[in-house]
Short mmCIF file of C-alpha atoms in Angstrom, two decimals:
data_model
loop_
_atom_site.label_atom_id
_atom_site.label_comp_id
_atom_site.label_asym_id
_atom_site.label_seq_id
_atom_site.Cartn_x
_atom_site.Cartn_y
_atom_site.Cartn_z
CA MET A 1459 -3.98 25.47 -20.88
CA ALA A 1460 -1.83 25.55 -23.99
CA PHE A 1461 0.85 23.57 -22.16
CA LYS A 1462 -1.63 20.81 -21.19
CA THR A 1463 -3.29 20.73 -24.62
CA ALA A 1464 0.15 20.30 -26.32
CA LEU A 1465 1.02 17.38 -24.05
CA LYS A 1466 -2.09 15.25 -24.58
CA LYS A 1467 -0.06 12.75 -26.49
CA PHE A 1468 -1.20 9.60 -24.82
CA THR A 1469 -4.88 9.96 -25.72
CA GLU A 1470 -4.89 6.75 -27.79
CA GLU A 1471 -3.38 4.83 -24.99
CA ALA A 1472 -5.91 5.75 -22.43
CA ILE A 1473 -8.07 3.11 -21.00
CA PHE A 1474 -11.50 4.23 -22.15
CA GLU A 1475 -14.22 2.34 -23.94
CA GLY A 1476 -13.05 1.47 -27.35
CA HIS A 1477 -9.54 0.78 -26.27
CA PRO A 1478 -8.38 -2.87 -27.18
CA LYS A 1479 -7.81 -3.55 -23.45
CA TRP A 1480 -10.89 -1.99 -22.26
CA GLU A 1481 -13.06 -5.24 -21.59
CA ILE A 1482 -10.18 -6.87 -19.87
CA CYS A 1483 -9.51 -3.81 -17.72
CA ILE A 1484 -13.06 -3.45 -16.43
CA LYS A 1485 -13.50 -7.19 -15.76
CA ARG A 1486 -14.19 -8.01 -12.06
CA PRO A 1487 -13.68 -11.24 -10.25
CA ALA A 1488 -17.47 -11.45 -9.62
CA LYS A 1489 -20.52 -9.54 -10.78
CA LEU A 1490 -20.94 -6.36 -9.00
CA SER A 1491 -24.57 -5.14 -8.26
CA LYS A 1492 -25.36 -1.74 -9.64
CA LYS A 1493 -28.00 0.95 -8.98
CA GLU A 1494 -30.27 1.66 -12.02
CA PHE A 1495 -28.88 5.28 -12.42
CA ASP A 1496 -25.18 5.12 -11.46
CA ILE A 1497 -23.34 8.06 -12.80
CA ARG A 1498 -19.92 6.79 -11.82
CA SER A 1499 -17.41 5.17 -14.20
CA GLU A 1500 -16.25 1.63 -13.48
CA PHE A 1501 -12.99 3.17 -12.06
CA GLU A 1502 -14.68 5.73 -9.95
CA ARG A 1503 -16.75 2.96 -8.41
CA ASP A 1504 -13.45 1.30 -7.50
CA ASN A 1505 -12.24 4.53 -6.08
CA ASN A 1506 -15.31 4.83 -3.79
CA ARG A 1507 -15.03 1.18 -2.65
CA ILE A 1508 -11.42 1.69 -1.73
CA MET A 1509 -12.03 4.88 0.15
CA HIS A 1510 -14.87 3.26 2.16
CA SER A 1511 -12.81 0.20 3.11
CA THR A 1512 -11.37 -0.35 6.54
CA ALA A 1513 -7.86 -0.89 5.29
CA TYR A 1514 -7.84 2.61 3.75
CA ARG A 1515 -8.98 4.26 6.96
CA ARG A 1516 -6.29 2.49 8.88
CA LEU A 1517 -3.65 3.99 6.68
CA LYS A 1518 -3.84 7.17 8.73
CA ASP A 1519 -2.07 5.34 11.57
CA LYS A 1520 0.49 3.28 9.67
CA THR A 1521 4.16 4.36 9.14
CA GLN A 1522 5.31 6.06 6.15
CA VAL A 1523 8.93 6.58 7.38
CA PHE A 1524 8.64 7.64 11.09
CA PHE A 1525 7.12 5.00 13.36
CA ALA A 1526 3.99 5.61 15.50
CA THR A 1527 4.35 9.42 15.16
CA ASN A 1528 2.49 11.67 17.55
CA LYS A 1529 3.14 14.76 15.44
CA ASP A 1530 0.18 15.68 13.42
CA VAL A 1531 2.19 17.26 10.65
CA ILE A 1532 4.30 14.13 9.95
CA CYS A 1533 3.29 12.07 6.76
CA THR A 1534 1.53 8.76 7.46
CA ARG A 1535 0.68 6.13 4.92
CA ILE A 1536 -2.76 7.74 4.18
CA GLU A 1537 -1.12 11.04 3.30
CA HIS A 1538 1.36 9.17 1.13
CA VAL A 1539 -1.36 7.40 -0.99
CA ASN A 1540 -3.18 10.71 -1.38
CA HIS A 1541 0.08 12.33 -2.66
CA VAL A 1542 0.53 9.51 -5.20
CA ALA A 1543 -3.16 9.86 -6.22
CA SER A 1544 -2.65 13.60 -6.63
CA ILE A 1545 0.43 13.25 -8.71
CA SER A 1546 -0.91 10.42 -10.72
CA ARG A 1547 -4.11 12.39 -11.64
CA ALA A 1548 -2.09 15.48 -12.67
CA ILE A 1549 0.12 13.45 -14.96
CA CYS A 1550 -2.82 11.49 -16.47
CA LYS A 1551 -4.81 14.76 -17.15
CA THR A 1552 -1.81 16.40 -18.71
CA MET A 1553 -0.93 13.36 -20.82
CA GLY A 1554 -4.55 12.47 -21.78
CA LEU A 1555 -4.85 9.17 -19.87
CA ASN A 1556 -7.74 7.94 -17.71
CA SER A 1557 -7.14 9.83 -14.42
CA ASP A 1558 -10.07 7.97 -12.65
CA LEU A 1559 -8.20 4.59 -13.14
CA ALA A 1560 -4.82 6.03 -11.94
CA GLU A 1561 -6.41 7.65 -8.79
CA ALA A 1562 -8.16 4.50 -7.85
CA ALA A 1563 -5.12 2.40 -8.12
CA ALA A 1564 -2.96 5.04 -6.35
CA LEU A 1565 -5.34 5.21 -3.40
CA GLY A 1566 -5.43 1.46 -3.08
CA HIS A 1567 -1.81 0.74 -3.75
CA ASP A 1568 -0.75 0.29 -0.04
CA LEU A 1569 -3.95 -1.23 1.40
CA GLY A 1570 -1.98 -4.31 2.42
CA HIS A 1571 0.95 -2.44 3.89
CA THR A 1572 2.13 -3.54 7.38
CA PRO A 1573 2.43 -1.49 10.51
CA PHE A 1574 5.78 0.18 11.06
CA GLY A 1575 6.44 0.60 7.21
CA HIS A 1576 9.06 -1.43 5.47
CA GLN A 1577 10.60 -2.55 8.79
CA GLY A 1578 7.28 -4.22 9.60
CA GLU A 1579 7.29 -5.78 6.11
CA ARG A 1580 10.69 -7.27 6.69
CA ILE A 1581 9.64 -8.60 10.19
CA ILE A 1582 6.49 -10.25 8.68
CA GLU A 1583 8.49 -11.77 5.89
CA GLU A 1584 10.83 -13.36 8.39
CA LEU A 1585 7.84 -14.91 10.16
CA VAL A 1586 6.37 -16.20 6.83
CA LEU A 1587 9.69 -17.89 5.86
CA LYS A 1588 10.23 -19.20 9.35
CA HIS A 1589 6.85 -21.03 9.33
CA GLY A 1590 6.92 -22.01 5.70
CA LEU A 1591 3.90 -20.08 4.65
CA ALA A 1592 5.29 -18.61 1.44
CA LYS A 1593 8.65 -18.09 -0.32
CA SER A 1594 8.27 -14.28 0.28
CA PHE A 1595 6.06 -11.50 1.54
CA TRP A 1596 5.86 -8.21 -0.17
CA HIS A 1597 3.27 -5.38 0.47
CA GLU A 1598 2.24 -5.04 -3.06
CA LYS A 1599 1.05 -8.63 -3.26
CA ASN A 1600 -0.40 -8.33 0.18
CA SER A 1601 -2.39 -5.26 -1.02
CA LEU A 1602 -3.92 -7.49 -3.62
CA ARG A 1603 -4.67 -10.20 -1.00
CA PHE A 1604 -6.36 -7.46 1.17
CA ILE A 1605 -8.42 -6.17 -1.85
CA ASP A 1606 -9.54 -9.62 -3.15
CA LEU A 1607 -9.96 -11.62 0.26
CA ILE A 1608 -9.88 -9.44 3.34
CA GLU A 1609 -11.64 -6.13 2.73
CA THR A 1610 -15.36 -6.14 2.62
CA LEU A 1611 -18.25 -3.62 2.21
CA PRO A 1612 -22.01 -4.05 2.85
CA ASN A 1613 -24.02 -4.55 -0.17
CA TYR A 1614 -27.59 -3.33 -0.80
CA MET A 1615 -28.84 -6.15 1.59
CA GLY A 1616 -26.57 -5.16 4.24
CA LYS A 1617 -24.38 -8.28 3.70
CA GLN A 1618 -20.51 -8.02 3.72
CA ASP A 1619 -19.02 -8.72 0.27
CA ASN A 1620 -15.42 -8.52 -1.03
CA LEU A 1621 -14.39 -5.33 -2.72
CA ASN A 1622 -14.48 -6.89 -6.19
CA LEU A 1623 -12.36 -4.35 -8.00
CA THR A 1624 -11.56 -4.13 -11.81
CA TYR A 1625 -8.65 -6.02 -13.40
CA ALA A 1626 -6.96 -2.74 -14.32
CA VAL A 1627 -6.95 -1.33 -10.75
CA ARG A 1628 -5.88 -4.64 -9.24
CA ASP A 1629 -3.05 -4.89 -11.72
CA ALA A 1630 -1.79 -1.48 -11.13
CA ILE A 1631 -1.75 -2.11 -7.38
CA ILE A 1632 0.27 -5.32 -7.42
CA SER A 1633 2.60 -4.16 -10.32
CA HIS A 1634 3.66 -0.98 -8.64
CA CYS A 1635 6.26 -3.08 -6.96
CA GLY A 1636 9.94 -2.54 -7.63
CA GLU A 1637 11.88 0.63 -8.21
CA VAL A 1638 11.89 2.67 -11.27
CA ASP A 1639 15.45 1.56 -12.24
CA GLU A 1640 14.90 1.76 -16.01
CA ASN A 1641 14.17 5.20 -17.49
CA TYR A 1642 11.70 3.88 -20.05
CA LEU A 1643 8.53 2.30 -18.60
CA LYS A 1644 5.86 0.86 -20.96
CA PRO A 1645 2.87 -1.33 -20.13
CA ARG A 1646 2.98 -5.10 -20.89
CA SER A 1647 0.62 -6.61 -23.37
CA GLU A 1648 -0.18 -10.07 -21.83
CA VAL A 1649 -2.94 -10.78 -19.34
CA ILE A 1650 -1.56 -12.38 -16.17
CA GLN A 1651 -3.27 -14.12 -13.31
CA LEU A 1652 -2.37 -11.45 -10.63
CA ASP A 1653 -2.25 -13.57 -7.53
CA SER A 1654 0.46 -15.67 -9.10
CA MET A 1655 2.62 -12.66 -10.12
CA GLU A 1656 6.22 -12.67 -8.99
CA LYS A 1657 7.79 -9.61 -7.55
CA GLY A 1658 9.30 -7.02 -9.82
CA ILE A 1659 9.17 -8.98 -12.99
CA TYR A 1660 6.18 -7.38 -14.85
CA ALA A 1661 5.34 -3.98 -15.91
CA PRO A 1662 1.82 -2.85 -15.41
CA PHE A 1663 -0.93 -3.69 -17.91
CA THR A 1664 -1.89 -0.07 -18.68
CA TYR A 1665 -0.10 3.28 -19.00
CA GLU A 1666 -2.15 4.52 -16.12
CA GLY A 1667 -0.64 1.80 -13.90
CA CYS A 1668 2.77 2.92 -15.02
CA VAL A 1669 2.04 6.47 -14.03
CA VAL A 1670 1.13 5.21 -10.50
CA LYS A 1671 4.36 3.25 -10.31
CA VAL A 1672 6.45 6.43 -11.11
CA SER A 1673 4.24 8.69 -8.98
CA ASP A 1674 4.85 6.45 -5.98
CA LYS A 1675 8.54 7.19 -6.13
CA ILE A 1676 8.09 10.81 -6.77
CA ALA A 1677 5.81 11.12 -3.72
CA TYR A 1678 7.96 9.46 -1.20
CA LEU A 1679 11.21 11.07 -2.25
CA GLY A 1680 10.03 14.53 -1.79
CA ARG A 1681 7.82 14.07 1.35
CA ASP A 1682 10.30 12.02 3.36
CA ILE A 1683 12.81 14.81 3.21
CA GLU A 1684 10.32 17.35 4.47
CA ASP A 1685 9.51 15.13 7.49
CA ALA A 1686 13.22 14.49 8.25
CA PHE A 1687 13.79 18.21 8.54
CA THR A 1688 10.84 18.61 10.73
CA TYR A 1689 12.17 15.99 13.21
CA GLY A 1690 15.70 17.32 12.94
CA ILE A 1691 16.98 14.16 11.30
CA LEU A 1692 18.27 16.45 8.49
CA GLY A 1693 19.94 19.71 9.22
CA PRO A 1694 21.76 22.58 7.43
CA LYS A 1695 24.66 20.36 6.21
CA GLN A 1696 22.12 18.04 4.47
CA ALA A 1697 20.26 20.94 3.11
CA ARG A 1698 23.43 22.09 1.42
CA GLU A 1699 24.14 18.64 0.13
CA LEU A 1700 20.67 18.43 -1.34
CA LYS A 1701 20.95 21.78 -2.90
CA GLN A 1702 24.26 20.80 -4.40
CA ILE A 1703 22.80 17.64 -5.91
CA ALA A 1704 20.08 19.69 -7.69
CA GLU A 1705 22.38 22.42 -8.91
CA ASN A 1706 25.00 20.02 -10.28
CA LEU A 1707 22.42 18.19 -12.27
CA LEU A 1708 20.01 20.91 -13.30
CA LYS A 1709 22.67 23.62 -14.00
CA LYS A 1710 20.76 26.35 -12.22
CA LYS A 1711 21.06 27.98 -8.82
CA PHE A 1712 18.64 27.52 -5.89
CA PRO A 1713 18.51 29.66 -2.83
CA LEU A 1714 19.34 27.58 0.28
CA GLY A 1715 16.06 25.92 1.58
CA GLU A 1716 14.25 26.13 -1.58
CA VAL A 1717 15.00 22.54 -2.56
CA ASN A 1718 11.93 21.29 -0.87
CA THR A 1719 9.03 18.79 -1.49
CA THR A 1720 7.17 21.19 -3.78
CA VAL A 1721 10.36 22.00 -5.79
CA LEU A 1722 11.31 18.28 -6.15
CA MET A 1723 7.86 17.11 -7.25
CA TYR A 1724 7.50 19.89 -9.65
CA GLU A 1725 10.76 19.17 -11.34
CA PHE A 1726 9.95 15.47 -11.72
CA ILE A 1727 6.31 15.80 -12.85
CA GLN A 1728 6.99 18.49 -15.33
CA ASP A 1729 10.02 16.70 -16.79
CA LEU A 1730 8.10 13.37 -17.05
CA CYS A 1731 5.19 15.06 -18.89
CA TRP A 1732 7.47 16.79 -21.42
CA ASN A 1733 9.85 13.87 -22.05
CA SER A 1734 7.46 10.98 -22.34
CA THR A 1735 6.11 9.57 -25.48
CA PRO A 1736 3.84 6.53 -26.23
CA GLN A 1737 6.57 5.07 -28.52
CA ASP A 1738 9.29 5.27 -25.99
CA GLY A 1739 7.39 5.01 -22.71
CA LEU A 1740 7.40 7.10 -19.48
CA SER A 1741 10.79 8.66 -19.05
CA PHE A 1742 12.73 11.50 -17.48
CA THR A 1743 15.62 13.43 -19.02
CA LYS A 1744 18.91 11.99 -18.11
CA GLU A 1745 19.53 14.68 -15.61
CA ARG A 1746 16.30 14.38 -13.66
CA PHE A 1747 16.56 10.55 -13.68
CA GLU A 1748 20.07 10.79 -12.25
CA MET A 1749 18.89 13.42 -9.65
CA MET A 1750 16.03 11.02 -8.69
CA ASN A 1751 18.50 8.18 -8.09
CA GLN A 1752 20.93 10.45 -6.14
CA ILE A 1753 18.10 11.76 -3.86
CA LYS A 1754 16.98 8.09 -3.36
CA GLU A 1755 20.50 7.40 -2.11
CA PHE A 1756 20.57 10.62 -0.08
CA ASN A 1757 17.31 9.46 1.61
CA TYR A 1758 18.67 6.06 2.29
CA ILE A 1759 21.82 7.23 3.90
CA HIS A 1760 20.57 10.25 5.85
CA ILE A 1761 17.06 9.19 6.84
CA CYS A 1762 16.36 5.35 6.59
CA GLU A 1763 19.76 4.48 8.21
CA HIS A 1764 19.69 7.24 10.86
CA LYS A 1765 20.60 6.02 14.30
CA ARG A 1766 17.46 7.73 15.60
CA LEU A 1767 15.37 5.16 13.88
CA GLN A 1768 17.26 2.12 15.07
CA PRO A 1769 15.91 1.65 18.55
CA PHE A 1770 12.33 1.61 17.32
CA LYS A 1771 13.26 -0.90 14.56
CA ALA A 1772 14.19 -3.41 17.44
CA TYR A 1773 11.02 -2.49 19.43
CA SER A 1774 8.75 -3.08 16.36
CA LYS A 1775 10.24 -6.61 15.84
CA LEU A 1776 9.67 -7.34 19.55
CA ILE A 1777 6.01 -6.14 19.21
CA LEU A 1778 5.14 -8.18 16.12
CA ASN A 1779 7.00 -11.41 17.13
CA THR A 1780 5.36 -11.29 20.59
CA ILE A 1781 1.69 -10.88 19.16
CA PHE A 1782 2.44 -13.70 16.65
CA ASP A 1783 3.82 -16.13 19.25
CA PHE A 1784 0.96 -15.08 21.72
CA LEU A 1785 -1.86 -15.83 19.37
CA LEU A 1786 -0.17 -19.17 18.00
CA SER A 1787 -0.04 -20.41 21.57
CA TYR A 1788 -3.90 -20.54 21.58
CA TYR A 1789 -4.23 -22.84 18.50
CA LYS A 1790 -6.44 -25.76 19.47
CA ARG A 1791 -7.99 -26.61 16.04
CA GLU A 1792 -11.83 -26.32 16.34
CA GLU A 1793 -11.44 -25.55 20.12
CA THR A 1794 -9.28 -22.30 19.56
CA ILE A 1795 -12.01 -19.82 20.32
CA LYS A 1796 -12.84 -21.72 23.53
CA ALA A 1797 -9.27 -21.66 24.54
CA MET A 1798 -9.02 -17.93 23.87
CA GLN A 1799 -12.18 -17.13 25.80
CA LYS A 1800 -10.78 -18.56 29.01
CA ASP A 1801 -8.26 -15.67 29.08
CA TYR A 1802 -10.62 -12.94 27.95
CA GLN A 1803 -10.49 -11.36 31.45
CA TYR A 1804 -6.69 -10.85 30.98
CA PHE A 1805 -6.51 -9.92 27.29
CA PRO A 1806 -9.95 -8.59 26.29
CA VAL A 1807 -8.87 -6.40 23.37
CA VAL A 1808 -6.61 -8.73 21.46
CA MET A 1809 -8.90 -11.84 22.15
CA LYS A 1810 -11.98 -10.07 20.86
CA GLU A 1811 -10.29 -8.63 17.78
CA PHE A 1812 -8.81 -12.03 16.79
CA GLU A 1813 -11.92 -13.91 17.49
CA ASP A 1814 -13.83 -11.69 15.35
CA TRP A 1815 -11.13 -12.16 12.59
CA LEU A 1816 -11.42 -15.93 12.77
CA ILE A 1817 -15.16 -15.83 12.63
CA LYS A 1818 -15.26 -13.55 9.58
CA TYR A 1819 -12.58 -15.37 7.55
CA SER A 1820 -12.28 -18.99 8.81
CA ASP A 1821 -14.75 -21.99 9.02
CA ILE A 1822 -14.48 -22.11 12.79
CA ASP A 1823 -18.17 -20.92 13.33
CA LEU A 1824 -20.02 -20.55 9.98
CA LYS A 1825 -23.34 -20.07 11.80
CA LYS A 1826 -21.99 -17.01 13.46
CA LYS A 1827 -20.46 -15.80 10.34
CA GLN A 1828 -23.83 -16.14 8.53
CA TYR A 1829 -25.54 -14.33 11.46
CA ARG A 1830 -23.01 -11.44 11.09
CA LYS A 1831 -23.90 -11.26 7.36
CA CYS A 1832 -20.41 -11.94 6.19
CA CYS A 1833 -20.72 -13.29 2.69
CA ASN A 1834 -16.97 -12.97 1.89
CA GLU A 1835 -14.92 -15.95 0.92
CA THR A 1836 -13.77 -18.27 3.68
CA ILE A 1837 -10.04 -18.41 3.36
CA TYR A 1838 -8.82 -20.41 6.38
CA GLN A 1839 -9.56 -23.98 7.40
CA ILE A 1840 -9.21 -24.09 11.14
CA ILE A 1841 -8.02 -27.65 11.23
CA ASN A 1842 -5.01 -26.64 9.14
CA GLU A 1843 -2.32 -25.14 11.36
CA LYS A 1844 -0.77 -23.33 8.43
CA ASP A 1845 -4.00 -21.61 7.77
CA TYR A 1846 -4.21 -20.56 11.33
CA LYS A 1847 -0.58 -19.12 11.05
CA GLN A 1848 -1.65 -17.30 7.84
CA ALA A 1849 -4.60 -15.91 9.70
CA ILE A 1850 -2.20 -14.34 12.29
CA ILE A 1851 0.00 -12.87 9.53
CA ASP A 1852 -3.00 -11.30 7.84
CA PHE A 1853 -4.22 -9.92 11.19
CA LEU A 1854 -0.77 -8.57 11.96
CA SER A 1855 -0.46 -6.86 8.61
CA SER A 1856 -3.80 -5.23 9.17
CA LEU A 1857 -2.89 -3.50 12.39
CA THR A 1858 -1.90 0.11 12.71
CA ASP A 1859 1.22 1.12 14.53
CA HIS A 1860 -0.55 2.45 17.57
CA PHE A 1861 -3.00 -0.56 17.77
CA ALA A 1862 -0.08 -3.05 17.43
CA ILE A 1863 1.60 -1.16 20.46
CA GLU A 1864 -1.73 -1.29 22.39
CA ILE A 1865 -2.09 -5.04 21.93
CA PHE A 1866 1.51 -5.71 22.84
CA GLU A 1867 1.16 -3.64 25.96
CA GLU A 1868 -2.03 -5.58 26.89
CA ILE A 1869 -0.09 -8.89 26.45
CA ILE A 1870 2.97 -7.85 28.62
CA THR A 1871 1.07 -5.76 31.35
CA PHE A 1872 -0.20 -7.13 34.58
#
């Protein structure tokens, strides 16, 4: 307890009522209806809305590192966001920051992540660039898009509304982009229109958002190594190399096999809490920061580029490109759904899913949209082919690994 009390040096930076940024941080895109006696804070409400969203539930079947895993002990995207939330909450409580804000942002930071992890992200960016839909595609901005425009929850009248999260949580989600390459991270002061933000330029608006950005890296560095040992991607030789990295930089001995997820996370979290100050920002000691960069390089060489992953990278590109081209072939402006319905007998799953997507988010059948109580924003004009292509991109990025494979197999199977 004395350790935690001594480190509550960020209390004045915490986003609570009375902080100069408070009113901006709790602002929402639209008014949110509240129960008369709601015991939750604004950020706890965001936490609940994220956890009840469809995109959050889909994270359990989205790649973290290993594609479409059938092993129940291998980390998927949902375990990753929960690791980030746990680390963020621990750091915030120790430093005296608002842990509710950090936890909500951590749980929501990958809601727009693609199937097949960063490989899927690269494939979808290629499609976006090829069809002139945007200058880039990055999952952090896509997460904001899903939060603001795609994900819905039923309100008290049973009608589907957008999530409508606070500025501070939305900001922390989009600005977790980029690596922690500088060892001093401080929040920015200016308010930015988030959907126009460029990748990797801006720091988060709050110290809680900065914590989430750092926690994201701590979480994936440790957990990816554990899974790689489970699959045999890493062996005794790599275990010795990892041990040597830690010993060289920390100047202490580790028994072989003890440089694991728990040890790595403990070293980074403890060091960050001790070394950070409101004046200088979030920072590690020189030794821990160098160890973080060396382990990142270790992961890239021995895990991300391992030959065992290469065949599935090619397979995932075939899957996503095939689904895109297949759905694009049915575009007939206002007659698109009618064209799709002619082939329902051959492709019942993908046709039904994409028809529902168009009804919910486009103007192709506003009467049916109203009948289904979808009060979310209409984001595609069906007469615009670029909007239709964007609908396919959004649909693709929503898919889980296994559902993308199921749809692909339906398309190619007689």
